[in-house]
JSON list of N, CA and C in Angstrom, two decimals:
[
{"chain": "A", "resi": 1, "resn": "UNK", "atom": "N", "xyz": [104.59, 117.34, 96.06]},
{"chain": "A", "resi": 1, "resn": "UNK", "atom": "CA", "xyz": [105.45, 116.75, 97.06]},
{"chain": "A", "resi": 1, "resn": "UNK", "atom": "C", "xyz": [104.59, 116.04, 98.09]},
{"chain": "A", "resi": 2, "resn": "UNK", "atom": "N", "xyz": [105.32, 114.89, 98.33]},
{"chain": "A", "resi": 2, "resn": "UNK", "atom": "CA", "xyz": [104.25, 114.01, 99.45]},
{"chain": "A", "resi": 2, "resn": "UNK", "atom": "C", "xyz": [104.61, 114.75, 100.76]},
{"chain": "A", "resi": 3, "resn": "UNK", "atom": "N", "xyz": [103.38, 114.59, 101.71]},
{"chain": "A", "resi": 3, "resn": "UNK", "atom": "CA", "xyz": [103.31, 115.57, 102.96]},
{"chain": "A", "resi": 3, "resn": "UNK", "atom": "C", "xyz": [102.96, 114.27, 104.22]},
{"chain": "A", "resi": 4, "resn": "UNK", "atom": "N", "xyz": [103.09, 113.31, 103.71]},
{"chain": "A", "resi": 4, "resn": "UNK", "atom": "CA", "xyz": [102.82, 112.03, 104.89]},
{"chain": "A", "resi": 4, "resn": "UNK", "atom": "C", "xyz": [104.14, 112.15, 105.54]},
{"chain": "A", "resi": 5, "resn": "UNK", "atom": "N", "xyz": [103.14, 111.59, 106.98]},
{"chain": "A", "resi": 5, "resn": "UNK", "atom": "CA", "xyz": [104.33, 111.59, 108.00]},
{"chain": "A", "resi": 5, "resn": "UNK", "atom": "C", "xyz": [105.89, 111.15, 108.00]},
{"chain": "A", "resi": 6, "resn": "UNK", "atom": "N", "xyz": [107.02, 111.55, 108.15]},
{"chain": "A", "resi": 6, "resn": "UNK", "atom": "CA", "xyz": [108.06, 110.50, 107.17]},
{"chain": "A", "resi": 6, "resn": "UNK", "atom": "C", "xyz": [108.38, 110.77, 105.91]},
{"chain": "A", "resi": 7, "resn": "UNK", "atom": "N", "xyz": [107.72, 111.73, 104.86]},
{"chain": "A", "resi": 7, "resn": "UNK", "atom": "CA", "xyz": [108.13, 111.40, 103.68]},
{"chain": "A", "resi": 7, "resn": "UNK", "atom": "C", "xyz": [108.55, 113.05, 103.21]},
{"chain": "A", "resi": 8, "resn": "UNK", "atom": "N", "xyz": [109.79, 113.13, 102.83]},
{"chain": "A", "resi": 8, "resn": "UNK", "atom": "CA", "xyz": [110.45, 114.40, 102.89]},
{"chain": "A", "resi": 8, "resn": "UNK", "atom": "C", "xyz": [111.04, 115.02, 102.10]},
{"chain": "A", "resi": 9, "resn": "UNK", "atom": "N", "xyz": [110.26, 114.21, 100.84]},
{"chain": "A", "resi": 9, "resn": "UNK", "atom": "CA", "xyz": [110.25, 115.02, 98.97]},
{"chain": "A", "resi": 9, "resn": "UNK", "atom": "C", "xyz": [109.96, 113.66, 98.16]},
{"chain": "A", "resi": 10, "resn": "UNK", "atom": "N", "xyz": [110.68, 114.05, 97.45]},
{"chain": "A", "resi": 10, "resn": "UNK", "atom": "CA", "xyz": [110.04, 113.50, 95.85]},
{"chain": "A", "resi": 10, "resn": "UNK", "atom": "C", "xyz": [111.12, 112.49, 95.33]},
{"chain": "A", "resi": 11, "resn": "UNK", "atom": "N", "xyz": [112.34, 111.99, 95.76]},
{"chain": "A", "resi": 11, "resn": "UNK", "atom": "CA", "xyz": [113.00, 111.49, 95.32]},
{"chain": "A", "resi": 11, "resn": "UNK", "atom": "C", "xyz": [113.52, 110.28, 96.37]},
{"chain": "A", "resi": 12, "resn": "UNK", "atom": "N", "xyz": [112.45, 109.66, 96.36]},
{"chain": "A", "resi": 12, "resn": "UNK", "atom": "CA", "xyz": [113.05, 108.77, 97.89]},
{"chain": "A", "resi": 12, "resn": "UNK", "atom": "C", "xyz": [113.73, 107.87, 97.38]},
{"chain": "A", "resi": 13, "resn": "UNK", "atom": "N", "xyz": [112.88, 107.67, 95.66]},
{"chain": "A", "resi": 13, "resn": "UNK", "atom": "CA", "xyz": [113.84, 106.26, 95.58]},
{"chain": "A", "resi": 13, "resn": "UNK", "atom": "C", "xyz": [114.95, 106.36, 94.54]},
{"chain": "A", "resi": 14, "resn": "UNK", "atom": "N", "xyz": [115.34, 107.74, 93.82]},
{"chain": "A", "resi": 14, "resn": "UNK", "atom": "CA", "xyz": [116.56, 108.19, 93.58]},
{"chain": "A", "resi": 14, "resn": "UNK", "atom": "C", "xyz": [117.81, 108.30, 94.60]},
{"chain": "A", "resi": 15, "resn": "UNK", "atom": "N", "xyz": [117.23, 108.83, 95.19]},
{"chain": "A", "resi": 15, "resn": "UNK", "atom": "CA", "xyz": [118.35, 109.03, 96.68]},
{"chain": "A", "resi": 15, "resn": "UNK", "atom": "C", "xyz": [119.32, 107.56, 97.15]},
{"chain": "A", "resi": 16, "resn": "UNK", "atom": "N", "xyz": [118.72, 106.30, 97.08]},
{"chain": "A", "resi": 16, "resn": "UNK", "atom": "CA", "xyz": [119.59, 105.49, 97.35]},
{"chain": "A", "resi": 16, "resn": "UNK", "atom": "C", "xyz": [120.73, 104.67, 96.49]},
{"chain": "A", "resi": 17, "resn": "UNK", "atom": "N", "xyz": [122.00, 104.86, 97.01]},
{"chain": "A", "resi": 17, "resn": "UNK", "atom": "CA", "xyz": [122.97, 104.17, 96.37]},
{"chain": "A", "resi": 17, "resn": "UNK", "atom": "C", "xyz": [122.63, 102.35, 95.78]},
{"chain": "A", "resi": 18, "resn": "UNK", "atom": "N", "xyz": [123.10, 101.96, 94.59]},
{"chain": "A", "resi": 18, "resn": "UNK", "atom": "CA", "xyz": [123.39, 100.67, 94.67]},
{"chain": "A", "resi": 18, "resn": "UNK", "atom": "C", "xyz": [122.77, 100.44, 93.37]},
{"chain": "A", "resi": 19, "resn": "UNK", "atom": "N", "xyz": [122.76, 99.37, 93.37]},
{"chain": "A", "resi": 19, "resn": "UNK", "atom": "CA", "xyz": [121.89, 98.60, 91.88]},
{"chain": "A", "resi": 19, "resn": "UNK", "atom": "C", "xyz": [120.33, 99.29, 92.17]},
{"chain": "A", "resi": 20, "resn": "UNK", "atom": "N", "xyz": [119.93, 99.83, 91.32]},
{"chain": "A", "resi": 20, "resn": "UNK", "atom": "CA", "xyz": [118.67, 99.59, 90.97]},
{"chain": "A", "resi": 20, "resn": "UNK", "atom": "C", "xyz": [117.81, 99.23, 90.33]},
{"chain": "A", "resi": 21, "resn": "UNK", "atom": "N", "xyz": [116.45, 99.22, 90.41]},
{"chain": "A", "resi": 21, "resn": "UNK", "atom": "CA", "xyz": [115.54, 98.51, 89.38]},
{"chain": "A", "resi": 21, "resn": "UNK", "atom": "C", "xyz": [116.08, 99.12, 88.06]},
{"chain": "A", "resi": 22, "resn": "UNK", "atom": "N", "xyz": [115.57, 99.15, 87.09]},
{"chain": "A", "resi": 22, "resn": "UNK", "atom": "CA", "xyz": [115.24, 99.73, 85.94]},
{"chain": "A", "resi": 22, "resn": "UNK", "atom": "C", "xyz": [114.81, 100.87, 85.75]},
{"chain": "A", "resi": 23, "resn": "UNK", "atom": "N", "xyz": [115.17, 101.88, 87.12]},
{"chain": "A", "resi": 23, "resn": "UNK", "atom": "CA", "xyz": [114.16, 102.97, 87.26]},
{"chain": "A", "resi": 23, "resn": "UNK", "atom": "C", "xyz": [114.90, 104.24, 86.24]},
{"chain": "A", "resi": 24, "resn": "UNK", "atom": "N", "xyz": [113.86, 104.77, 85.63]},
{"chain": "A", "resi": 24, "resn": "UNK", "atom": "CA", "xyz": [114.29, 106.35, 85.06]},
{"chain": "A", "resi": 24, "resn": "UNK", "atom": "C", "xyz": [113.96, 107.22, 85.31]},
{"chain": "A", "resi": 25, "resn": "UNK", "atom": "N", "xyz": [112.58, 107.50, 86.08]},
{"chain": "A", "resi": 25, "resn": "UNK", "atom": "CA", "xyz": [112.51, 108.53, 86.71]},
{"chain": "A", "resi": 25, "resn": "UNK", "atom": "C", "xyz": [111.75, 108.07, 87.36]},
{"chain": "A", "resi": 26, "resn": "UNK", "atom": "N", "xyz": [111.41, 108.92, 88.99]},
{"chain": "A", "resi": 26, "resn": "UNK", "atom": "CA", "xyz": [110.32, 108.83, 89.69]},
{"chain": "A", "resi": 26, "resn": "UNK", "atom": "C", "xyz": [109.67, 109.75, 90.44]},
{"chain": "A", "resi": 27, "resn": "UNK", "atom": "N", "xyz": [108.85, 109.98, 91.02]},
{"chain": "A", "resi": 27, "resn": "UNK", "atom": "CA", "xyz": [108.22, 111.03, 91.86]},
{"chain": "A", "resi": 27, "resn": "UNK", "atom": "C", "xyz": [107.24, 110.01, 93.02]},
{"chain": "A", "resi": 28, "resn": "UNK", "atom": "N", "xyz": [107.43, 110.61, 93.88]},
{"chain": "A", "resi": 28, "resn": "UNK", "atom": "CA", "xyz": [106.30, 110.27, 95.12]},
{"chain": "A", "resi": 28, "resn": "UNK", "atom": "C", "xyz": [105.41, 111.90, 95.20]},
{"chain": "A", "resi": 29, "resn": "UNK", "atom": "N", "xyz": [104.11, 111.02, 95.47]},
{"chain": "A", "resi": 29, "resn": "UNK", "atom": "CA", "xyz": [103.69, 112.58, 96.13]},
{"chain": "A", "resi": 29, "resn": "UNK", "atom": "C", "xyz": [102.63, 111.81, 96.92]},
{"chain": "A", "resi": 30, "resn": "UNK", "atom": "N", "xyz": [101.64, 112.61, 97.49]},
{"chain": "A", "resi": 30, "resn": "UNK", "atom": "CA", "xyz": [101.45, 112.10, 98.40]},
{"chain": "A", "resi": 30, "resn": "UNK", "atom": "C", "xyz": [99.48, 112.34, 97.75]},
{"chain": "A", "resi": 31, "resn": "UNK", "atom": "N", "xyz": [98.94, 111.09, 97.95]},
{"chain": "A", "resi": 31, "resn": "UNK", "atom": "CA", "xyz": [97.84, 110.71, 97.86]},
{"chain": "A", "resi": 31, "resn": "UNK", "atom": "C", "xyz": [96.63, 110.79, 99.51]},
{"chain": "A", "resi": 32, "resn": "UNK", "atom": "N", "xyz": [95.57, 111.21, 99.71]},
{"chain": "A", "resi": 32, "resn": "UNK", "atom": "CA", "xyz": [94.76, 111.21, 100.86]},
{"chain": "A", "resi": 32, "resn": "UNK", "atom": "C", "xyz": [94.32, 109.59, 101.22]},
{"chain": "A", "resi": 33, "resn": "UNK", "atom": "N", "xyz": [94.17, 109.90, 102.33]},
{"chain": "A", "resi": 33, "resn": "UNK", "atom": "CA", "xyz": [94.46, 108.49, 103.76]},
{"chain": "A", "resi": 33, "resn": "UNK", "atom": "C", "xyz": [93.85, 109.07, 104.76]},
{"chain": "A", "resi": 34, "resn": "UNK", "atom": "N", "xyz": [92.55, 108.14, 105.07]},
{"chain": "A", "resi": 34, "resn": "UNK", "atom": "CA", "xyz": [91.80, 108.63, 105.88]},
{"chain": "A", "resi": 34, "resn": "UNK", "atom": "C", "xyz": [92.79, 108.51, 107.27]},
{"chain": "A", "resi": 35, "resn": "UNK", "atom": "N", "xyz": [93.90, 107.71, 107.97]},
{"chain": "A", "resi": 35, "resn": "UNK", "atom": "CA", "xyz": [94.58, 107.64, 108.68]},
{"chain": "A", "resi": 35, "resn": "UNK", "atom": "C", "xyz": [95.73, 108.34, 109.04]},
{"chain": "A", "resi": 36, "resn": "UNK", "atom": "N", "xyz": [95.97, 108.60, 107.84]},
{"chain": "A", "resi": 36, "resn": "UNK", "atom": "CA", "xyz": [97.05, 109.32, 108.14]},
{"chain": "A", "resi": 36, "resn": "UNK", "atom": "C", "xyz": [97.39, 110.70, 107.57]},
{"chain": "A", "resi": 37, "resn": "UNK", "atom": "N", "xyz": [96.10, 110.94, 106.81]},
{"chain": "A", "resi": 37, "resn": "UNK", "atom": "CA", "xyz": [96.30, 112.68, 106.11]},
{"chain": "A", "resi": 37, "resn": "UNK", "atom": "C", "xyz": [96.68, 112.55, 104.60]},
{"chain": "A", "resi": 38, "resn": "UNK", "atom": "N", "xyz": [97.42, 111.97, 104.66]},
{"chain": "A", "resi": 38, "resn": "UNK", "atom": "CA", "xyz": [98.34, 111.45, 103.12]},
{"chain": "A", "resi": 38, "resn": "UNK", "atom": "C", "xyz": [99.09, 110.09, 103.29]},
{"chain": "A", "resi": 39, "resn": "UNK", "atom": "N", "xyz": [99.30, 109.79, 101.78]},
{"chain": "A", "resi": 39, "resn": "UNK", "atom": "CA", "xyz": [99.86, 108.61, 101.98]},
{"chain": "A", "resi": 39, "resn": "UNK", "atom": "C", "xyz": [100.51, 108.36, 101.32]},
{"chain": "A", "resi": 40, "resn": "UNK", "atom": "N", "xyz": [102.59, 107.94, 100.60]},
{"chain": "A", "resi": 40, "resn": "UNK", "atom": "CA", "xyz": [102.99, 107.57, 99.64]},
{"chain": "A", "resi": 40, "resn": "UNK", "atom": "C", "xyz": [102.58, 106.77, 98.57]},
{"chain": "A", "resi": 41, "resn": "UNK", "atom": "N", "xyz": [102.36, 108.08, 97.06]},
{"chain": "A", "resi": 41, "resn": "UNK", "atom": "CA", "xyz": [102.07, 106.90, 96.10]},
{"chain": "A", "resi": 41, "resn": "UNK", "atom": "C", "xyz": [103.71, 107.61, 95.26]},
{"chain": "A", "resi": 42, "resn": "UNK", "atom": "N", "xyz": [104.18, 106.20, 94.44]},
{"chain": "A", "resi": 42, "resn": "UNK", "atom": "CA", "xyz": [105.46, 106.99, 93.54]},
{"chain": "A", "resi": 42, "resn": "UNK", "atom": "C", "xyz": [104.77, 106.31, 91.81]},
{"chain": "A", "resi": 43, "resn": "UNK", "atom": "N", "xyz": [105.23, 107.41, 91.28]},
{"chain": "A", "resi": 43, "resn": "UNK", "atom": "CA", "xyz": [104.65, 107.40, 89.86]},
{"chain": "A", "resi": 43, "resn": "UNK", "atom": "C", "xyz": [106.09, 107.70, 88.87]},
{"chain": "A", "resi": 44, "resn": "UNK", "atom": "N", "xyz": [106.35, 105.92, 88.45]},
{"chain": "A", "resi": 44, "resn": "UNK", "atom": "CA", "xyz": [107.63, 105.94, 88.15]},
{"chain": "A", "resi": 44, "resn": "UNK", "atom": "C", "xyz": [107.45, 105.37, 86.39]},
{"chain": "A", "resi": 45, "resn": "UNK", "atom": "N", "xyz": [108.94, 105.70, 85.87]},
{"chain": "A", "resi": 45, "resn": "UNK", "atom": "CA", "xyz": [108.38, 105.46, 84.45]},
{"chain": "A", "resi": 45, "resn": "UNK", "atom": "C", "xyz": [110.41, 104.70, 84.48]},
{"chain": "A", "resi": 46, "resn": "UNK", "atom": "N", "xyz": [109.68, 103.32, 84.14]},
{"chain": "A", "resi": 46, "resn": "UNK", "atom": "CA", "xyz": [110.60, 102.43, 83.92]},
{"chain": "A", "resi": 46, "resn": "UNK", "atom": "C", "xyz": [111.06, 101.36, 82.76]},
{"chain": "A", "resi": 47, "resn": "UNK", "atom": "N", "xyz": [112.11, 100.85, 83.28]},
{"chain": "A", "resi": 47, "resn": "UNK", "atom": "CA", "xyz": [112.05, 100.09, 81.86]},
{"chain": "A", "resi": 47, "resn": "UNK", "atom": "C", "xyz": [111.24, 98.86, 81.72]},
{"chain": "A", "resi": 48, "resn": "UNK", "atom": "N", "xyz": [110.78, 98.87, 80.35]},
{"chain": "A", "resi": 48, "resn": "UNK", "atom": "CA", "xyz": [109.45, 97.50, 80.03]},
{"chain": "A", "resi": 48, "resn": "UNK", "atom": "C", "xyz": [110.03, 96.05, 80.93]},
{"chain": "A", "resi": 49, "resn": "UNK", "atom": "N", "xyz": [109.15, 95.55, 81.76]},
{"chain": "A", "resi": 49, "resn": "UNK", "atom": "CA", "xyz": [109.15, 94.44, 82.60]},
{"chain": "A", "resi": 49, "resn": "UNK", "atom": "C", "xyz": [109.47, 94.64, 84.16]},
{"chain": "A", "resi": 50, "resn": "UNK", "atom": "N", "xyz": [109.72, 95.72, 84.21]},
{"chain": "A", "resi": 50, "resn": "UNK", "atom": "CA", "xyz": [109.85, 96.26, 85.75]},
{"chain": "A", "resi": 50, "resn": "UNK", "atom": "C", "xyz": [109.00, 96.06, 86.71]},
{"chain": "A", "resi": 51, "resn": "UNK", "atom": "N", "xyz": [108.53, 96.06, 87.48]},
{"chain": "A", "resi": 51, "resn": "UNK", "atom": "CA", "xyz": [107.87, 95.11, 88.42]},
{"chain": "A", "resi": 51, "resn": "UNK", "atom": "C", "xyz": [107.39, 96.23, 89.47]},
{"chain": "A", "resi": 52, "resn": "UNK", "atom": "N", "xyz": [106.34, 96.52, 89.90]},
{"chain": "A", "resi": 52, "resn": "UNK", "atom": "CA", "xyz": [105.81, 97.34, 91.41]},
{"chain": "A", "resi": 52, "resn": "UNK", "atom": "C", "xyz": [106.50, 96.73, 92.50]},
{"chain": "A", "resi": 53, "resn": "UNK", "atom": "N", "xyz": [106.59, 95.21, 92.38]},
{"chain": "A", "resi": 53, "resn": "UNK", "atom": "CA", "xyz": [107.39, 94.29, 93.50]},
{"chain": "A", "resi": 53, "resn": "UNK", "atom": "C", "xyz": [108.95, 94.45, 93.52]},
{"chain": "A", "resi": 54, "resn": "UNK", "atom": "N", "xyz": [109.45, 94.50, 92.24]},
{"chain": "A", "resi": 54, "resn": "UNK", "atom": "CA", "xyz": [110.99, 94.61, 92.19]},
{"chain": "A", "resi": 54, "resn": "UNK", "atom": "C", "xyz": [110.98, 95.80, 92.90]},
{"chain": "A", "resi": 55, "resn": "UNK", "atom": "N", "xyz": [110.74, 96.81, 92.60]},
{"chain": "A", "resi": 55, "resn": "UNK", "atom": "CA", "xyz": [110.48, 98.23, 93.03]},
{"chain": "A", "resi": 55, "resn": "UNK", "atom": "C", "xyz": [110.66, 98.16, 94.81]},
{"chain": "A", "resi": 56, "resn": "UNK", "atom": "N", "xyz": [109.67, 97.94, 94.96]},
{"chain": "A", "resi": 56, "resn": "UNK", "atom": "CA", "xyz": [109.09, 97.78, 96.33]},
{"chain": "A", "resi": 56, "resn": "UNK", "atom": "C", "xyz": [110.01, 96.68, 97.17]},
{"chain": "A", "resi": 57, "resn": "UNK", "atom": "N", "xyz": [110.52, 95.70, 96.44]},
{"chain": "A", "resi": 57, "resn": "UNK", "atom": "CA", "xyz": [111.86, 95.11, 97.50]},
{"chain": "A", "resi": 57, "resn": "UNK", "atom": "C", "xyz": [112.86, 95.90, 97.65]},
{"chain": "A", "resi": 58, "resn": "UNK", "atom": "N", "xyz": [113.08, 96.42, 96.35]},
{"chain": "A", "resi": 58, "resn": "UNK", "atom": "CA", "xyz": [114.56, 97.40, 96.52]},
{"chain": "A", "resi": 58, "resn": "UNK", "atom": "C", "xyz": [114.76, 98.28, 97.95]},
{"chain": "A", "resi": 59, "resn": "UNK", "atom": "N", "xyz": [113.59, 99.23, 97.87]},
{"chain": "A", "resi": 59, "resn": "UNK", "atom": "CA", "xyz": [113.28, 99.84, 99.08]},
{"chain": "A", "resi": 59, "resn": "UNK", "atom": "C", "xyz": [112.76, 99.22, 100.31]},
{"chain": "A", "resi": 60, "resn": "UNK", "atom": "N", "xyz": [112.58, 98.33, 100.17]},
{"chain": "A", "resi": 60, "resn": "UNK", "atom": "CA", "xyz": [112.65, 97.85, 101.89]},
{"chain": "A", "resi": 60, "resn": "UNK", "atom": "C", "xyz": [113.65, 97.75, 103.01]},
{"chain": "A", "resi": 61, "resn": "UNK", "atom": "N", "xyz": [115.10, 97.00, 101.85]},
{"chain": "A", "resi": 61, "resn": "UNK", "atom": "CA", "xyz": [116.46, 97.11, 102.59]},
{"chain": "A", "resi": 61, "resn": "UNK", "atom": "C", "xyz": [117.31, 98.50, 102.76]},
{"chain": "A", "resi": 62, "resn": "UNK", "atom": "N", "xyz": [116.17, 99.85, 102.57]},
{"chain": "A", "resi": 62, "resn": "UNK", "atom": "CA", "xyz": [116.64, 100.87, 101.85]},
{"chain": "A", "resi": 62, "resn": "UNK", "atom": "C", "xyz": [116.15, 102.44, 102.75]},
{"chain": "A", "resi": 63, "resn": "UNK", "atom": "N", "xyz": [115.13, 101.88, 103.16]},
{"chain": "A", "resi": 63, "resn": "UNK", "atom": "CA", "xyz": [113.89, 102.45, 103.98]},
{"chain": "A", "resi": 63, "resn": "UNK", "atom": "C", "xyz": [113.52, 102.22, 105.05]},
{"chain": "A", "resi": 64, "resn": "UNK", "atom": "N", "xyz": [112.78, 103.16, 106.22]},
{"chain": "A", "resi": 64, "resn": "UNK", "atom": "CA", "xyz": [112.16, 102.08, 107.21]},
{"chain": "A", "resi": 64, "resn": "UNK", "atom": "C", "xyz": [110.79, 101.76, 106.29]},
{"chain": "A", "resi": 65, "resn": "UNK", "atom": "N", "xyz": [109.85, 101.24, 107.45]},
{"chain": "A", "resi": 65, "resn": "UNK", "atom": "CA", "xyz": [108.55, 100.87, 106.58]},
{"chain": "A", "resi": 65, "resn": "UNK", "atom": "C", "xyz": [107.64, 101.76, 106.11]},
{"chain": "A", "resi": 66, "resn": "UNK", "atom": "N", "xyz": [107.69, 103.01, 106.90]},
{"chain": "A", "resi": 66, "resn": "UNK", "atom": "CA", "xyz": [106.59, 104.20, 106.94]},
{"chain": "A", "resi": 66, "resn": "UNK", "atom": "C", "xyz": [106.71, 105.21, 105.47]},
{"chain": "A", "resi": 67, "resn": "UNK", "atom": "N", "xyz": [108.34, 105.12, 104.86]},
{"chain": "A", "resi": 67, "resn": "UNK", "atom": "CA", "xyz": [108.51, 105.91, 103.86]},
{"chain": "A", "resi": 67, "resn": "UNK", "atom": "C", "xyz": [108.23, 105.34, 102.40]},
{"chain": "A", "resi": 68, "resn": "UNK", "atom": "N", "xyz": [108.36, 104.30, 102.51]},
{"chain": "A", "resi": 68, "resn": "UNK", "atom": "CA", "xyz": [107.92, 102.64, 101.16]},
{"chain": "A", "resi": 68, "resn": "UNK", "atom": "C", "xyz": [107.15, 103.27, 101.16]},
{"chain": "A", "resi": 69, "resn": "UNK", "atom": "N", "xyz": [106.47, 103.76, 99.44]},
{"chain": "A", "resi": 69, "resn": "UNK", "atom": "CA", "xyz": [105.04, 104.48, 98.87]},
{"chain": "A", "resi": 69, "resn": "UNK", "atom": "C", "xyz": [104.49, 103.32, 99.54]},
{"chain": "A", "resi": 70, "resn": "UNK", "atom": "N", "xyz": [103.29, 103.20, 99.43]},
{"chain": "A", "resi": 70, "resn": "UNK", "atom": "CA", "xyz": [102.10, 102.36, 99.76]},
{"chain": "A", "resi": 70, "resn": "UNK", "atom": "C", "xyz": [101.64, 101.69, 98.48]},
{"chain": "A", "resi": 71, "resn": "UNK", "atom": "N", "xyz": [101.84, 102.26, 97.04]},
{"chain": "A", "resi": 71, "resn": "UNK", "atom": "CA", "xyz": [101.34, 101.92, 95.63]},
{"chain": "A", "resi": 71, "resn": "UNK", "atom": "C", "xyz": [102.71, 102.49, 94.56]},
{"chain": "A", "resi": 72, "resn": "UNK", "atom": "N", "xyz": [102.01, 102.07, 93.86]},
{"chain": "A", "resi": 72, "resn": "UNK", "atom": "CA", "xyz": [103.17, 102.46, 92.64]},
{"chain": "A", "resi": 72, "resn": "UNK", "atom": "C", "xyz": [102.61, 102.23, 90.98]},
{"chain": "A", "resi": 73, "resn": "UNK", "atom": "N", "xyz": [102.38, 103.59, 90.38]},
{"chain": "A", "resi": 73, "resn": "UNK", "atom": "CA", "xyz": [102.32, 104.04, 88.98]},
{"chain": "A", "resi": 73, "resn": "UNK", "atom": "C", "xyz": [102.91, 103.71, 88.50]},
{"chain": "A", "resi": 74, "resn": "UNK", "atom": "N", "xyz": [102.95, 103.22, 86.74]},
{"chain": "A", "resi": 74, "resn": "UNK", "atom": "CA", "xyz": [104.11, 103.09, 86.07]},
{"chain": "A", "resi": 74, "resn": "UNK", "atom": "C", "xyz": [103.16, 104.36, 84.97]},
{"chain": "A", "resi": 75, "resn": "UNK", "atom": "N", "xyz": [104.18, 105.09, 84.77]},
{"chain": "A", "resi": 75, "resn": "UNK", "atom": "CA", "xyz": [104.09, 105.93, 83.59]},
{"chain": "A", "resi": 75, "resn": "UNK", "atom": "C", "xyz": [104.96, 106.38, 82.78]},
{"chain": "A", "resi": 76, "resn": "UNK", "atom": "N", "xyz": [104.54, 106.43, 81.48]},
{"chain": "A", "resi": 76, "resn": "UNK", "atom": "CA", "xyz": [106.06, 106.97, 80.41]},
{"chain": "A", "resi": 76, "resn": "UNK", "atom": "C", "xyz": [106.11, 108.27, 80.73]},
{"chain": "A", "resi": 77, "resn": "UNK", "atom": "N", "xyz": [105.70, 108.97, 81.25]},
{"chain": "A", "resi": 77, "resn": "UNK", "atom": "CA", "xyz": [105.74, 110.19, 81.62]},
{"chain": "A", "resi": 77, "resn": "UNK", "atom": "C", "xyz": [105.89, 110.76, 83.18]},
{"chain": "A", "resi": 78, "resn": "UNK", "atom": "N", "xyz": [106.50, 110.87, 84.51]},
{"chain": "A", "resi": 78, "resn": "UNK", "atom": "CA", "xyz": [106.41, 111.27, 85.05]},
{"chain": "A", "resi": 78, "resn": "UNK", "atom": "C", "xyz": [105.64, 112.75, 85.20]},
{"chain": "A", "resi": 79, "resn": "UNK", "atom": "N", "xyz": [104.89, 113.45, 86.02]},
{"chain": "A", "resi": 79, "resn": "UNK", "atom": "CA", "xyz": [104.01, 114.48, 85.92]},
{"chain": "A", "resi": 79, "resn": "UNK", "atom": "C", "xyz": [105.41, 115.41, 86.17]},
{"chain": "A", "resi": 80, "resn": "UNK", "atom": "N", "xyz": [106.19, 116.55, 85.26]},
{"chain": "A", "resi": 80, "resn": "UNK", "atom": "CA", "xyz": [106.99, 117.28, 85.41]},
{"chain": "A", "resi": 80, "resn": "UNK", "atom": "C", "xyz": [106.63, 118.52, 84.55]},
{"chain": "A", "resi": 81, "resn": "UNK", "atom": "N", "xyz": [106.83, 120.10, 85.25]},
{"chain": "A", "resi": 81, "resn": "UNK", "atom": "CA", "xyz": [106.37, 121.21, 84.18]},
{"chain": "A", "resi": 81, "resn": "UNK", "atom": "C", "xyz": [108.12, 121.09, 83.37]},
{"chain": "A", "resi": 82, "resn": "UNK", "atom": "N", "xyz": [108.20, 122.28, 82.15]},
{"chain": "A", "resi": 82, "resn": "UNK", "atom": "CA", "xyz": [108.96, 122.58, 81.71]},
{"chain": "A", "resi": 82, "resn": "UNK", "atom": "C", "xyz": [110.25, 122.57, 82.52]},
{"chain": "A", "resi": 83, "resn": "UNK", "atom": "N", "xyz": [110.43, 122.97, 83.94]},
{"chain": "A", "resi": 83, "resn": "UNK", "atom": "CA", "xyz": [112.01, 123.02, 84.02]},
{"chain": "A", "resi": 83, "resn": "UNK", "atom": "C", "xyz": [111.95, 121.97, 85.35]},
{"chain": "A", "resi": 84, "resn": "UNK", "atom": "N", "xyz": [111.10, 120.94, 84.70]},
{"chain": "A", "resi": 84, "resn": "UNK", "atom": "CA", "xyz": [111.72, 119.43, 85.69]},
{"chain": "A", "resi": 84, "resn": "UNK", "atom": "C", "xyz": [111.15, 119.42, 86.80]},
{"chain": "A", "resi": 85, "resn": "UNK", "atom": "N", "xyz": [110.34, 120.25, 87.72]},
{"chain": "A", "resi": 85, "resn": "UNK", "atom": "CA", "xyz": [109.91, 120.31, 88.88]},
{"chain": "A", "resi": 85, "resn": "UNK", "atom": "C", "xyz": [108.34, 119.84, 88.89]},
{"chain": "A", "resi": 86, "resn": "UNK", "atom": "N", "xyz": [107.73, 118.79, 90.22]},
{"chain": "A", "resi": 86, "resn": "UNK", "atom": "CA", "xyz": [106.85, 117.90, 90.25]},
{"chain": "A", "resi": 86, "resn": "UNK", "atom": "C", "xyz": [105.69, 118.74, 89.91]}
]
């Protein structure tokens, strides 16, 4: 689970209503930042042609600025044990 200032689990960008990217699953957690302790990265596994940018606009009109990961993974695998938890 990400522990940066602002960021208050793992599903920031499940949580919002509306069209979304192509997303199927995602996780944020939180990566080290000499500034700030931690820092949003989300490690998302989407559909082929999906974009870090599509991604990352969605959540802007969605978010303030501080909770927007900072980066973004694409993986076919989100990091999950056996019963779904990060």
């Amino acid at each position: 689970m990400a522990r940066a200032p602002g960021i208050d689990g793992p599903a920031l960008v499940r949580r919002h209503e509306g069209p979304r990217p192509k997303l199927l699953s995602s996780v944020v957690v939180g990566l080290p930042d000499d500034d700030l302790g931690q820092r949003a990265h989300a490690i998302v596994q989407a559909e082929p042609g999906t974009t870090a940018r599509e991604l990352l606009d969605f959540l802007v009109n969605r978010l303030v600025r501080y909770k927007i990961p900072r980066s973004v993974e694409f993986t076919d695998r989100p990091p999950r044990d056996d019963s779904g938890e990060v």
